[in-house]
Structures are given as structure tokens and as C-alpha cells.
JSON list of C-alpha atoms in Angstrom, two decimals:
[
{"chain": "T", "resi": 1, "resn": "MET", "atom": "CA", "xyz": [-0.09, 0.00, -0.01]},
{"chain": "T", "resi": 2, "resn": "THR", "atom": "CA", "xyz": [1.31, 3.45, -1.19]},
{"chain": "T", "resi": 3, "resn": "ILE", "atom": "CA", "xyz": [0.04, 6.96, -0.60]},
{"chain": "T", "resi": 4, "resn": "LEU", "atom": "CA", "xyz": [0.14, 10.10, -2.65]},
{"chain": "T", "resi": 5, "resn": "GLY", "atom": "CA", "xyz": [0.45, 13.22, -0.41]},
{"chain": "T", "resi": 6, "resn": "ALA", "atom": "CA", "xyz": [-1.24, 16.29, -2.31]},
{"chain": "T", "resi": 7, "resn": "ILE", "atom": "CA", "xyz": [-0.96, 19.85, -0.88]},
{"chain": "T", "resi": 8, "resn": "ILE", "atom": "CA", "xyz": [-4.24, 21.51, -2.09]},
{"chain": "T", "resi": 9, "resn": "ALA", "atom": "CA", "xyz": [-3.51, 25.24, -3.26]},
{"chain": "T", "resi": 10, "resn": "GLY", "atom": "CA", "xyz": [-5.47, 26.38, -6.43]},
{"chain": "T", "resi": 11, "resn": "GLY", "atom": "CA", "xyz": [-7.58, 28.92, -4.22]},
{"chain": "T", "resi": 12, "resn": "ARG", "atom": "CA", "xyz": [-7.31, 32.63, -4.72]},
{"chain": "T", "resi": 13, "resn": "ALA", "atom": "CA", "xyz": [-6.67, 34.16, -1.15]},
{"chain": "T", "resi": 14, "resn": "ARG", "atom": "CA", "xyz": [-9.11, 36.92, -1.60]},
{"chain": "T", "resi": 15, "resn": "ARG", "atom": "CA", "xyz": [-9.16, 37.82, 2.20]},
{"chain": "T", "resi": 16, "resn": "PHE", "atom": "CA", "xyz": [-5.22, 37.67, 2.88]},
{"chain": "T", "resi": 17, "resn": "ASP", "atom": "CA", "xyz": [-4.31, 40.10, 0.44]},
{"chain": "T", "resi": 18, "resn": "GLY", "atom": "CA", "xyz": [-1.55, 38.40, -0.95]},
{"chain": "T", "resi": 19, "resn": "ASP", "atom": "CA", "xyz": [0.21, 34.81, -1.38]},
{"chain": "T", "resi": 20, "resn": "LYS", "atom": "CA", "xyz": [-0.79, 33.16, 1.83]},
{"chain": "T", "resi": 21, "resn": "GLY", "atom": "CA", "xyz": [1.01, 30.18, 0.76]},
{"chain": "T", "resi": 22, "resn": "ALA", "atom": "CA", "xyz": [4.16, 32.25, 0.70]},
{"chain": "T", "resi": 23, "resn": "ALA", "atom": "CA", "xyz": [3.66, 33.95, 3.87]},
{"chain": "T", "resi": 24, "resn": "HIS", "atom": "CA", "xyz": [6.46, 32.96, 6.31]},
{"chain": "T", "resi": 25, "resn": "ILE", "atom": "CA", "xyz": [5.80, 31.34, 9.98]},
{"chain": "T", "resi": 26, "resn": "ASN", "atom": "CA", "xyz": [9.05, 31.19, 11.83]},
{"chain": "T", "resi": 27, "resn": "GLU", "atom": "CA", "xyz": [10.95, 32.09, 8.78]},
{"chain": "T", "resi": 28, "resn": "ARG", "atom": "CA", "xyz": [9.26, 29.38, 6.46]},
{"chain": "T", "resi": 29, "resn": "ALA", "atom": "CA", "xyz": [6.72, 29.56, 3.89]},
{"chain": "T", "resi": 30, "resn": "LEU", "atom": "CA", "xyz": [3.14, 28.34, 4.97]},
{"chain": "T", "resi": 31, "resn": "ILE", "atom": "CA", "xyz": [3.51, 25.83, 1.88]},
{"chain": "T", "resi": 32, "resn": "ASP", "atom": "CA", "xyz": [6.75, 24.70, 3.16]},
{"chain": "T", "resi": 33, "resn": "HIS", "atom": "CA", "xyz": [5.46, 23.66, 6.78]},
{"chain": "T", "resi": 34, "resn": "ILE", "atom": "CA", "xyz": [2.75, 21.85, 5.48]},
{"chain": "T", "resi": 35, "resn": "ALA", "atom": "CA", "xyz": [5.16, 19.87, 2.56]},
{"chain": "T", "resi": 36, "resn": "LEU", "atom": "CA", "xyz": [7.16, 19.03, 5.51]},
{"chain": "T", "resi": 37, "resn": "ALA", "atom": "CA", "xyz": [4.45, 17.61, 7.70]},
{"chain": "T", "resi": 38, "resn": "LEU", "atom": "CA", "xyz": [2.39, 15.62, 5.01]},
{"chain": "T", "resi": 39, "resn": "GLY", "atom": "CA", "xyz": [5.84, 15.07, 3.14]},
{"chain": "T", "resi": 40, "resn": "ALA", "atom": "CA", "xyz": [6.87, 12.83, 6.23]},
{"chain": "T", "resi": 41, "resn": "GLN", "atom": "CA", "xyz": [3.67, 10.60, 5.90]},
{"chain": "T", "resi": 42, "resn": "VAL", "atom": "CA", "xyz": [3.61, 9.35, 2.14]},
{"chain": "T", "resi": 43, "resn": "ASP", "atom": "CA", "xyz": [5.45, 7.99, -0.44]},
{"chain": "T", "resi": 44, "resn": "ASP", "atom": "CA", "xyz": [5.09, 10.74, -3.07]},
{"chain": "T", "resi": 45, "resn": "LEU", "atom": "CA", "xyz": [4.02, 14.31, -2.76]},
{"chain": "T", "resi": 46, "resn": "VAL", "atom": "CA", "xyz": [2.82, 16.81, -4.99]},
{"chain": "T", "resi": 47, "resn": "ILE", "atom": "CA", "xyz": [1.07, 20.37, -5.16]},
{"chain": "T", "resi": 48, "resn": "VAL", "atom": "CA", "xyz": [-2.16, 20.69, -7.00]},
{"chain": "T", "resi": 49, "resn": "GLY", "atom": "CA", "xyz": [-3.37, 23.65, -8.37]},
{"chain": "T", "resi": 50, "resn": "ARG", "atom": "CA", "xyz": [-0.28, 26.07, -8.28]},
{"chain": "T", "resi": 51, "resn": "GLU", "atom": "CA", "xyz": [3.67, 25.70, -9.00]},
{"chain": "T", "resi": 52, "resn": "TRP", "atom": "CA", "xyz": [6.04, 25.88, -5.94]},
{"chain": "T", "resi": 53, "resn": "ALA", "atom": "CA", "xyz": [9.60, 25.01, -6.21]},
{"chain": "T", "resi": 54, "resn": "GLY", "atom": "CA", "xyz": [10.84, 21.69, -4.96]},
{"chain": "T", "resi": 55, "resn": "LEU", "atom": "CA", "xyz": [7.15, 19.72, -5.51]},
{"chain": "T", "resi": 56, "resn": "THR", "atom": "CA", "xyz": [5.61, 18.21, -8.64]},
{"chain": "T", "resi": 57, "resn": "ALA", "atom": "CA", "xyz": [3.07, 20.50, -9.58]},
{"chain": "T", "resi": 58, "resn": "ILE", "atom": "CA", "xyz": [-0.30, 19.28, -10.93]},
{"chain": "T", "resi": 59, "resn": "ALA", "atom": "CA", "xyz": [-3.26, 21.25, -12.11]},
{"chain": "T", "resi": 60, "resn": "ASP", "atom": "CA", "xyz": [-6.81, 20.75, -11.13]},
{"chain": "T", "resi": 61, "resn": "ARG", "atom": "CA", "xyz": [-9.23, 18.62, -12.50]},
{"chain": "T", "resi": 62, "resn": "PRO", "atom": "CA", "xyz": [-11.08, 18.87, -14.67]},
{"chain": "T", "resi": 63, "resn": "ALA", "atom": "CA", "xyz": [-10.87, 22.54, -14.54]},
{"chain": "T", "resi": 64, "resn": "PRO", "atom": "CA", "xyz": [-9.67, 25.32, -11.47]},
{"chain": "T", "resi": 65, "resn": "ALA", "atom": "CA", "xyz": [-13.65, 25.99, -11.31]},
{"chain": "T", "resi": 66, "resn": "ASN", "atom": "CA", "xyz": [-14.38, 23.22, -9.47]},
{"chain": "T", "resi": 67, "resn": "GLY", "atom": "CA", "xyz": [-12.93, 24.39, -5.86]},
{"chain": "T", "resi": 68, "resn": "PRO", "atom": "CA", "xyz": [-11.08, 22.05, -3.64]},
{"chain": "T", "resi": 69, "resn": "LEU", "atom": "CA", "xyz": [-12.67, 19.08, -5.36]},
{"chain": "T", "resi": 70, "resn": "GLY", "atom": "CA", "xyz": [-11.11, 19.65, -8.37]},
{"chain": "T", "resi": 71, "resn": "GLY", "atom": "CA", "xyz": [-7.87, 19.38, -6.38]},
{"chain": "T", "resi": 72, "resn": "LEU", "atom": "CA", "xyz": [-9.01, 16.40, -4.61]},
{"chain": "T", "resi": 73, "resn": "CYS", "atom": "CA", "xyz": [-9.97, 14.59, -8.37]},
{"chain": "T", "resi": 74, "resn": "ALA", "atom": "CA", "xyz": [-6.29, 15.63, -9.90]},
{"chain": "T", "resi": 75, "resn": "ALA", "atom": "CA", "xyz": [-4.81, 13.93, -6.68]},
{"chain": "T", "resi": 76, "resn": "LEU", "atom": "CA", "xyz": [-7.08, 11.20, -6.94]},
{"chain": "T", "resi": 77, "resn": "HIS", "atom": "CA", "xyz": [-6.11, 10.49, -10.69]},
{"chain": "T", "resi": 78, "resn": "HIS", "atom": "CA", "xyz": [-2.25, 11.16, -10.43]},
{"chain": "T", "resi": 79, "resn": "ALA", "atom": "CA", "xyz": [-2.20, 8.69, -7.55]},
{"chain": "T", "resi": 80, "resn": "ARG", "atom": "CA", "xyz": [-3.75, 6.15, -9.87]},
{"chain": "T", "resi": 81, "resn": "ALA", "atom": "CA", "xyz": [-1.23, 6.88, -12.77]},
{"chain": "T", "resi": 82, "resn": "LEU", "atom": "CA", "xyz": [1.66, 6.32, -10.45]},
{"chain": "T", "resi": 83, "resn": "GLY", "atom": "CA", "xyz": [0.35, 2.81, -8.93]},
{"chain": "T", "resi": 84, "resn": "HIS", "atom": "CA", "xyz": [-0.49, 4.69, -5.56]},
{"chain": "T", "resi": 85, "resn": "ASP", "atom": "CA", "xyz": [-3.26, 3.20, -3.40]},
{"chain": "T", "resi": 86, "resn": "TYR", "atom": "CA", "xyz": [-4.56, 6.27, -1.70]},
{"chain": "T", "resi": 87, "resn": "VAL", "atom": "CA", "xyz": [-4.21, 10.01, -1.33]},
{"chain": "T", "resi": 88, "resn": "LEU", "atom": "CA", "xyz": [-3.27, 11.85, 1.91]},
{"chain": "T", "resi": 89, "resn": "CYS", "atom": "CA", "xyz": [-4.18, 15.79, 1.42]},
{"chain": "T", "resi": 90, "resn": "ALA", "atom": "CA", "xyz": [-3.97, 18.83, 3.07]},
{"chain": "T", "resi": 91, "resn": "SER", "atom": "CA", "xyz": [-4.72, 22.41, 2.45]},
{"chain": "T", "resi": 92, "resn": "CYS", "atom": "CA", "xyz": [-1.93, 24.76, 2.02]},
{"chain": "T", "resi": 93, "resn": "ASP", "atom": "CA", "xyz": [-3.56, 27.29, 4.79]},
{"chain": "T", "resi": 94, "resn": "THR", "atom": "CA", "xyz": [-4.49, 25.08, 7.82]},
{"chain": "T", "resi": 95, "resn": "LEU", "atom": "CA", "xyz": [-1.96, 24.22, 10.35]},
{"chain": "T", "resi": 96, "resn": "PRO", "atom": "CA", "xyz": [-1.16, 21.87, 11.80]},
{"chain": "T", "resi": 97, "resn": "VAL", "atom": "CA", "xyz": [-1.23, 18.83, 9.67]},
{"chain": "T", "resi": 98, "resn": "PRO", "atom": "CA", "xyz": [-1.66, 15.90, 12.28]},
{"chain": "T", "resi": 99, "resn": "ASP", "atom": "CA", "xyz": [1.28, 13.38, 12.77]},
{"chain": "T", "resi": 100, "resn": "GLU", "atom": "CA", "xyz": [0.08, 9.66, 11.56]},
{"chain": "T", "resi": 101, "resn": "MET", "atom": "CA", "xyz": [-3.19, 11.26, 9.82]},
{"chain": "T", "resi": 102, "resn": "ALA", "atom": "CA", "xyz": [-3.76, 8.14, 7.80]},
{"chain": "T", "resi": 103, "resn": "GLN", "atom": "CA", "xyz": [-3.67, 5.89, 10.39]},
{"chain": "T", "resi": 104, "resn": "HIS", "atom": "CA", "xyz": [-6.03, 8.59, 12.76]},
{"chain": "T", "resi": 105, "resn": "LEU", "atom": "CA", "xyz": [-8.44, 8.50, 9.32]},
{"chain": "T", "resi": 106, "resn": "ALA", "atom": "CA", "xyz": [-7.90, 4.90, 8.38]},
{"chain": "T", "resi": 107, "resn": "PRO", "atom": "CA", "xyz": [-10.19, 3.18, 6.73]},
{"chain": "T", "resi": 108, "resn": "ALA", "atom": "CA", "xyz": [-10.75, 5.53, 4.03]},
{"chain": "T", "resi": 109, "resn": "PRO", "atom": "CA", "xyz": [-12.33, 7.53, 2.81]},
{"chain": "T", "resi": 110, "resn": "ALA", "atom": "CA", "xyz": [-12.62, 10.00, 5.84]},
{"chain": "T", "resi": 111, "resn": "VAL", "atom": "CA", "xyz": [-11.73, 13.54, 6.85]},
{"chain": "T", "resi": 112, "resn": "VAL", "atom": "CA", "xyz": [-10.65, 15.35, 9.99]},
{"chain": "T", "resi": 113, "resn": "GLU", "atom": "CA", "xyz": [-13.81, 16.68, 11.39]},
{"chain": "T", "resi": 114, "resn": "GLY", "atom": "CA", "xyz": [-14.05, 20.43, 10.76]},
{"chain": "T", "resi": 115, "resn": "GLN", "atom": "CA", "xyz": [-11.72, 20.26, 8.13]},
{"chain": "T", "resi": 116, "resn": "TRP", "atom": "CA", "xyz": [-12.49, 18.70, 4.83]},
{"chain": "T", "resi": 117, "resn": "LEU", "atom": "CA", "xyz": [-9.20, 19.01, 3.20]},
{"chain": "T", "resi": 118, "resn": "LEU", "atom": "CA", "xyz": [-7.25, 16.83, 5.79]},
{"chain": "T", "resi": 119, "resn": "GLY", "atom": "CA", "xyz": [-8.68, 13.91, 4.36]},
{"chain": "T", "resi": 120, "resn": "TYR", "atom": "CA", "xyz": [-7.65, 10.08, 3.22]},
{"chain": "T", "resi": 121, "resn": "TRP", "atom": "CA", "xyz": [-9.02, 9.08, -0.04]},
{"chain": "T", "resi": 122, "resn": "PRO", "atom": "CA", "xyz": [-8.93, 5.43, -1.89]},
{"chain": "T", "resi": 123, "resn": "ALA", "atom": "CA", "xyz": [-7.38, 6.39, -5.47]},
{"chain": "T", "resi": 124, "resn": "GLU", "atom": "CA", "xyz": [-10.31, 4.37, -6.64]},
{"chain": "T", "resi": 125, "resn": "LEU", "atom": "CA", "xyz": [-12.57, 7.23, -6.60]},
{"chain": "T", "resi": 126, "resn": "ALA", "atom": "CA", "xyz": [-11.03, 8.86, -9.30]},
{"chain": "T", "resi": 127, "resn": "GLY", "atom": "CA", "xyz": [-13.33, 7.91, -11.82]},
{"chain": "T", "resi": 128, "resn": "ALA", "atom": "CA", "xyz": [-16.70, 8.49, -9.54]},
{"chain": "T", "resi": 129, "resn": "LEU", "atom": "CA", "xyz": [-15.51, 11.87, -8.52]},
{"chain": "T", "resi": 130, "resn": "ASP", "atom": "CA", "xyz": [-15.15, 12.66, -12.54]},
{"chain": "T", "resi": 131, "resn": "ASP", "atom": "CA", "xyz": [-18.57, 11.72, -12.67]},
{"chain": "T", "resi": 132, "resn": "TRP", "atom": "CA", "xyz": [-19.94, 13.54, -9.99]},
{"chain": "T", "resi": 133, "resn": "LEU", "atom": "CA", "xyz": [-18.03, 16.69, -10.78]},
{"chain": "T", "resi": 134, "resn": "GLY", "atom": "CA", "xyz": [-19.57, 16.17, -14.75]},
{"chain": "T", "resi": 135, "resn": "SER", "atom": "CA", "xyz": [-23.13, 15.94, -13.07]},
{"chain": "T", "resi": 136, "resn": "GLN", "atom": "CA", "xyz": [-23.32, 18.27, -10.01]},
{"chain": "T", "resi": 137, "resn": "GLU", "atom": "CA", "xyz": [-24.09, 22.08, -9.78]},
{"chain": "T", "resi": 138, "resn": "ASP", "atom": "CA", "xyz": [-23.17, 21.53, -6.06]},
{"chain": "T", "resi": 139, "resn": "ARG", "atom": "CA", "xyz": [-19.44, 20.79, -6.18]},
{"chain": "T", "resi": 140, "resn": "SER", "atom": "CA", "xyz": [-19.41, 21.08, -2.23]},
{"chain": "T", "resi": 141, "resn": "MET", "atom": "CA", "xyz": [-17.03, 18.50, -0.11]},
{"chain": "T", "resi": 142, "resn": "ARG", "atom": "CA", "xyz": [-19.23, 17.86, 1.93]},
{"chain": "T", "resi": 143, "resn": "GLY", "atom": "CA", "xyz": [-21.99, 16.71, -1.05]},
{"chain": "T", "resi": 144, "resn": "TRP", "atom": "CA", "xyz": [-19.34, 14.46, -2.34]},
{"chain": "T", "resi": 145, "resn": "MET", "atom": "CA", "xyz": [-18.45, 13.13, 1.64]},
{"chain": "T", "resi": 146, "resn": "ARG", "atom": "CA", "xyz": [-22.09, 12.08, 2.06]},
{"chain": "T", "resi": 147, "resn": "LEU", "atom": "CA", "xyz": [-22.31, 10.48, -1.39]},
{"chain": "T", "resi": 148, "resn": "ILE", "atom": "CA", "xyz": [-19.33, 7.96, -1.11]},
{"chain": "T", "resi": 149, "resn": "GLY", "atom": "CA", "xyz": [-20.03, 7.97, 2.75]},
{"chain": "T", "resi": 150, "resn": "ALA", "atom": "CA", "xyz": [-16.68, 9.18, 3.99]},
{"chain": "T", "resi": 151, "resn": "ARG", "atom": "CA", "xyz": [-16.31, 9.13, 7.62]},
{"chain": "T", "resi": 152, "resn": "ILE", "atom": "CA", "xyz": [-15.66, 12.25, 9.89]},
{"chain": "T", "resi": 153, "resn": "VAL", "atom": "CA", "xyz": [-13.53, 11.50, 12.15]},
{"chain": "T", "resi": 154, "resn": "PRO", "atom": "CA", "xyz": [-12.41, 13.85, 15.31]},
{"chain": "T", "resi": 155, "resn": "LEU", "atom": "CA", "xyz": [-9.26, 14.77, 16.38]},
{"chain": "T", "resi": 156, "resn": "PRO", "atom": "CA", "xyz": [-7.95, 16.38, 19.90]},
{"chain": "T", "resi": 157, "resn": "ILE", "atom": "CA", "xyz": [-6.32, 19.32, 17.73]},
{"chain": "T", "resi": 158, "resn": "THR", "atom": "CA", "xyz": [-6.59, 22.89, 17.55]},
{"chain": "T", "resi": 159, "resn": "PHE", "atom": "CA", "xyz": [-6.25, 23.73, 13.86]},
{"chain": "T", "resi": 160, "resn": "VAL", "atom": "CA", "xyz": [-5.92, 27.08, 12.31]},
{"chain": "T", "resi": 161, "resn": "ASN", "atom": "CA", "xyz": [-7.23, 27.90, 9.10]},
{"chain": "T", "resi": 162, "resn": "ILE", "atom": "CA", "xyz": [-5.26, 30.96, 7.35]},
{"chain": "T", "resi": 163, "resn": "ASN", "atom": "CA", "xyz": [-7.69, 32.97, 5.65]},
{"chain": "T", "resi": 164, "resn": "THR", "atom": "CA", "xyz": [-6.39, 36.26, 6.93]},
{"chain": "T", "resi": 165, "resn": "ARG", "atom": "CA", "xyz": [-3.64, 38.11, 7.90]},
{"chain": "T", "resi": 166, "resn": "GLU", "atom": "CA", "xyz": [-4.81, 38.11, 11.92]},
{"chain": "T", "resi": 167, "resn": "ASP", "atom": "CA", "xyz": [-5.13, 33.84, 11.53]},
{"chain": "T", "resi": 168, "resn": "LEU", "atom": "CA", "xyz": [-1.44, 33.96, 10.39]},
{"chain": "T", "resi": 169, "resn": "ALA", "atom": "CA", "xyz": [-0.69, 35.69, 13.15]},
{"chain": "T", "resi": 170, "resn": "ARG", "atom": "CA", "xyz": [-2.39, 33.21, 15.47]},
{"chain": "T", "resi": 171, "resn": "ALA", "atom": "CA", "xyz": [-0.51, 30.35, 13.54]},
{"chain": "T", "resi": 172, "resn": "GLN", "atom": "CA", "xyz": [2.37, 31.71, 14.39]},
{"chain": "T", "resi": 173, "resn": "GLN", "atom": "CA", "xyz": [1.33, 31.92, 18.22]},
{"chain": "T", "resi": 174, "resn": "MET", "atom": "CA", "xyz": [0.11, 28.40, 18.18]},
{"chain": "T", "resi": 175, "resn": "LEU", "atom": "CA", "xyz": [3.63, 26.93, 16.51]},
{"chain": "T", "resi": 176, "resn": "ASN", "atom": "CA", "xyz": [5.66, 29.48, 19.18]},
{"chain": "T", "resi": 177, "resn": "LYS", "atom": "CA", "xyz": [3.64, 27.65, 22.40]},
{"chain": "T", "resi": 178, "resn": "ALA", "atom": "CA", "xyz": [4.23, 24.15, 20.60]},
{"chain": "T", "resi": 179, "resn": "ASP", "atom": "CA", "xyz": [7.94, 25.00, 20.82]}
]
């Protein structure tokens, strides 16, 4: 069993006023924090929806306008093409990435409660997600989760979703307390 790690990073960051993936916490870009934590748990690592030095970049599928599900769909197809069994994904703007996330979320499909992009997905769902995206006007993560029966797993972790500069400051404080 092998796992592809996917950093979902195709959002526009309208509320952040800038490139939040490149914003720094403790002298490291936010995407690099995610890549370090997620990369330690997977066999291969990609970034979806943008370019980032040192990471293989893949485009959303079938198009950028599908939101986070377009990123997940691309990751599932890429995983299948490489022969991986699962995708472990994280958004580029949520900290922390839980240690041993796949073990916490197994069996797949499953997501962390309240953090729909922290998920563990069988690569075999690639075709089903293509079909669903092609037939639905509602392209919500929750709708997709209901369709396939994804489990929602609570974890005793406080997460920070970084959508504003204030959220970035909160994440900085959280990481400093953890050190």
C-alpha cells in the first residue's frame, strides 16, 4: 500500500491580500510547513493548483473552477497513474497537519472533523469523482463526502485555518507555544 500526499493550493486567497502559501511563519513559507509535515507521511508528494519550487505541480481536474474537489480529483487521478493506493491531502492554509494522519483516518475515505481538506481517500475514487463533478451543480466537499460515505473523524487538535493576516498571526502564536 502506497500513499500520494497532495497539498491542495488552488484557491485565490481573496481575504488574505497576497499569496498566503508564500507567507512566512518562523522563517518558513506556509506551504513548506505543510510539505514538511505531510511529506514525512507519504511515498510521494505533489502540490495541486499552483507551482512551488521543489514540488511536482499538477493542475486541478477537470478545471480550476471546481474548487477543492478539482484539486482532490487531480490528486486521485495522479495517484492512480503512479500506482498509489491512497491520497492523503491537506490544504495549503491549515495548521497543523496531524502526525500519523492516515492511521487516524483509516479506513478511507475519511476526513478530519471540521477540516474537510485534511482527508484520506482511496485512489480508486478518481473516476467516480470525475463523474460526479461532471453531473453536479453543487460541487461541495460535503456533498461528495455524503455520496461516497466518507467518515468524519474527530481529533483532539486545535487547527488554524489561515484566511487572513490575523489568522497567520494566530498560527504563529500556536507554533511558538508548541515549541
